[in-house]
Amino acid sequence: MRYLPHMDADRRAMLADIGVEHIDELFRDVPASALLKGPIGTLPNHATELEVERTLVRLAGRNTPASAVPFFIGCGAYKHHVPASVDHLIQRGEFLTSYTPYQPEIAQGTLQYLFEFQTQVARLTGMDVANASMYDGSTATTEAIFMARRITRRKKALISAGVHPHYVDVAKALAKVTGDELVVGTPELTTGKPGGDYEALLGQIDKTVSCVVVQNPNLFGHVADLTELAEACHANGALLVVVVTEVVSLGLMKSPGEMGADIVVGEGQSIGNGLNFGGPYLGLFACREKFVRQMPGRLCGETVDADGRRGYVLTLSTREQHIRREKATSNICTNSGLCALAFTIHLSLLGEAGLRQLAEFNHARAVQAAERLAKVPGVEVLNDAFFNEFTIRLSKPSRDVVRELGHRDILAGVALSRLYPTETALHDGVVLAVTETVTESDIEALAKGLEEVLSC
Amino acid sequence: MLNRQGRPTGPGETLGGEGSSAEGFATFTGHKGLELNEPLIFEIGRGDRTGVDVPEAPKVASRLGGLERKDPIGLPGLSEPEAVRHYTRLSRKNYAIDMGLFPLGSCTMKHNPRLNEKMARLPGFADIHPLQPQDTVQGALELIDTVAHWLMELTGMPAVAMSPKAGAHGELCGLLAIRAALEARGDAREVVLVPESAHGTNPATAAFCGYRVEEIPATANGRVDFEALKARLGPDVAAIMLTNPNTCGLFEPDIIRIAEAVHAVGAFFYCDGANFNAIVGKVRPGDLGIDAMHINLHKTFSTPHGGGGPGSGPVVFSEALAPFAPLPYVKKTDERFELVEHLAEGDKSFGRMVAFHGQMGMFVRAASYMMSHGADGLRQAAEDAVLNANYIMAKLKDVMTPAFEGPCMHEALFDDRFLKDTGVTTLDFAKAMIDEGYHPMTMYFPLVVHGAMLIEPTETESRASLDEFIGALGALAQAAKAGDKERFTAAPHFAPVKRLDETRAARQPVLTYKTPAEPGSVTTPVAAE
């Protein structure tokens, strides 16, 4: 009970001050039949720090960390190097153990970094404004679709087949109850290549469409110019929503804003945040200024104090649930403040020059990998244009190949059957991510491994 | 009397004292000793500076398809020492639970053990990918299964969905399951009942799910009006969303009767479990007739809130709702753990709520905390939380005005009657607490009470710490009644900034930094509200 300061004598004295004899008198509103007395199920009693640490270290030891093996898995979560100072700074107690900045005068640290974060995200995405972060990329994407409905008063959203299938599933689960109509294409390994999926989308945009949702780079790693799509959207009064799951790509690539996007959502995990087996992650959400009052989530704004000095507060809260209740733009209450802080620190350390170098390195290493793998018999690289992720088609069922490479301690990418169990046409495909953490010898190990597995 | 910060707490004492430099003394730098002004990164960073050594990229022909960025992004760079200093300086402008009592009611700011942080950073948890082959993450899946087991045992519920990313996300999860269950029996219902004292997320969630929200009034003693609820229940009601202990810090004594009445009309009982920390180990929601309840792991099981998140909001389900719970989930088969990520033929699950498997980092912290406390310690924690709140209530009831009679649970609710005719508002009172070295309590909420002040001390405050806090609040209350108005209306005097103009921030929103030299740098205000 090392976290509880009271001794029994304190408890007795406090009960006496309150004027009761037993603690259960304070629980007297609980129906007597429901008040628990004995042990709780099969749960153990308290353990020492040493015991807890042993148990959890043992469990952690049964997992293979990404940094321990050649590692090529992406599809919405990326292994990047995070400088030591980032994690050190976010662990400062004043950041780690503070709450939502409801009292701005004593939360200027949090509010200022949220303001810095909003500005960084707006600039990266080419948008005017960004919110102070959300849960993750998938939920942010769903919120963007609903926001487009509020703005256009139309309920039909066209979703590219190149959007992460989990993101599509999240949108579908909610659209079932909101009544939004989601039109999703059938994915192919070449979805998003010039002449692919986007041609079909262009043909479907009309005056009933609220938004078109496109991921860039998409799930298969293809990158495309979205300008034409944006123009078609705008000609029909629809919005272009661009999803970015690998935010490092924005260091090298034209921003969605430059291509005409109206709302940009993304997964910010790549910068400052570890893989963490899927969470906590960081939802990015940015848009054109004219839409700001339809935005979900928190916003931090600049203002002045009573002496006229600059300061920051949470603002435009009349969109939010604690004021608007059932009329709020979203029920979102939490943001990913600490993950946003990690993002901001890492991005400040990188700066414009560092982010570009990092993105260039990612791209170059990925190109090296694609060129090397293209030489492996039984491997076909499908991407013309890509950033740090690309799709290969194998001469054998990809799930078996990935599993066999896993047994050889090479985590070779995502077999598409894992994401699309019913789309058998995709089942010979593997999506590989290549970041700055991949070495030339990792690529060689993967190529050799593939040669062996595919030839036997 | 001086508090820990060496500042007077007595009503007769002056704010600064003789020779005080707090007022009317300006430094040349704008800094005040250890309190340092800190510009934005955009003002101190440079585009060509970096604090990360990225290796030279291999020389290859670009394959970006002509999509190379042409114009600069406008991102400032800092060297590592500059970054460390900038963010360290910012951190010092925050109040945090590591610094002192943080009595935000319903937010539950308790000690965050550093063991949890250490465990969450083990590479076996922090450095694994959600799409790694399942053979390579068996320990992680076992950990999720372990936390799920604790949650089911502590709530007496047979199923749990681990993926919701926060409390409000958990509410969404619960209502989506309820909606799916109703649809499965061909029963379209339109209304969700929400007590007027509910968290704002409850009505927002119900509306998000396409339901019409109707409020249920509270009685004069702060509970749900059972007769009004019973009168409103009918075949059009899909669910009731009720917080227990409720937002007034009170346990709903009618809860079993409420559950029976709700079930009698074929509706479901959603419980907002934000305050589960008050009853963990004392009452199991499953024994009360609840169908679904989210648990804010950061509140009950102490994962740090980090200035706004991340959170984690697993949802426990009754037998009736379990089949409709979302994907993914962990299944134990013999000696192996399997992650079920896709619907099979005939599955009733409403689908997926989030890209991956939920907040693994929070699960590790919660597991560490659960094991450290154990079942006995968690029960003791709930008891101590309730003891501490009632101690504050007992000691302050004569100088402040408790909103309701009788014992409270883990938070003590006062209203502003004790400030009547003083010219001091709840907000002023809260800001004066900042000068005394405390984070203010939750203000103006719950809405059922005028000028509400909701104080949650939690179980991790010692008796000495509570006595000090009680002394400070008592002194402030007396100062207000004695007419020492300036102390309040101009507060805070000692925070890094004076009171901030929130109206201006909303009327003329400035949401991003614009470089002054930039053409078009004048911020165009978005249309006024």
Short mmCIF file of C-alpha atoms in Angstrom, two decimals, chain A residues 369-381 393-395 443-444 446-455:
data_model
loop_
_atom_site.label_atom_id
_atom_site.label_comp_id
_atom_site.label_asym_id
_atom_site.label_seq_id
_atom_site.Cartn_x
_atom_site.Cartn_y
_atom_site.Cartn_z
CA ALA A 369 14.96 -1.57 -50.67
CA ALA A 370 12.51 -1.57 -53.58
CA GLU A 371 15.35 -1.84 -56.08
CA ARG A 372 16.99 -4.67 -54.18
CA LEU A 373 13.76 -6.63 -53.70
CA ALA A 374 12.83 -6.23 -57.36
CA LYS A 375 15.83 -8.41 -58.13
CA VAL A 376 14.52 -11.29 -56.00
CA PRO A 377 12.93 -13.99 -58.17
CA GLY A 378 9.23 -14.23 -57.35
CA VAL A 379 8.99 -10.63 -56.16
CA GLU A 380 7.34 -7.85 -58.14
CA VAL A 381 7.43 -4.26 -56.86
CA ARG A 393 3.48 -9.15 -55.12
CA LEU A 394 4.87 -12.58 -54.25
CA SER A 395 4.82 -15.82 -56.14
CA ILE A 443 17.51 -4.97 -46.52
CA GLU A 444 20.00 -7.62 -47.55
CA LEU A 446 15.16 -9.49 -46.07
CA ALA A 447 16.12 -10.02 -49.71
CA LYS A 448 18.07 -13.20 -48.87
CA GLY A 449 15.24 -14.43 -46.68
CA LEU A 450 12.71 -13.86 -49.44
CA GLU A 451 14.94 -15.63 -51.97
CA GLU A 452 15.15 -18.67 -49.75
CA VAL A 453 11.50 -18.82 -48.76
CA LEU A 454 10.23 -18.21 -52.29
CA SER A 455 12.56 -20.72 -53.91
#
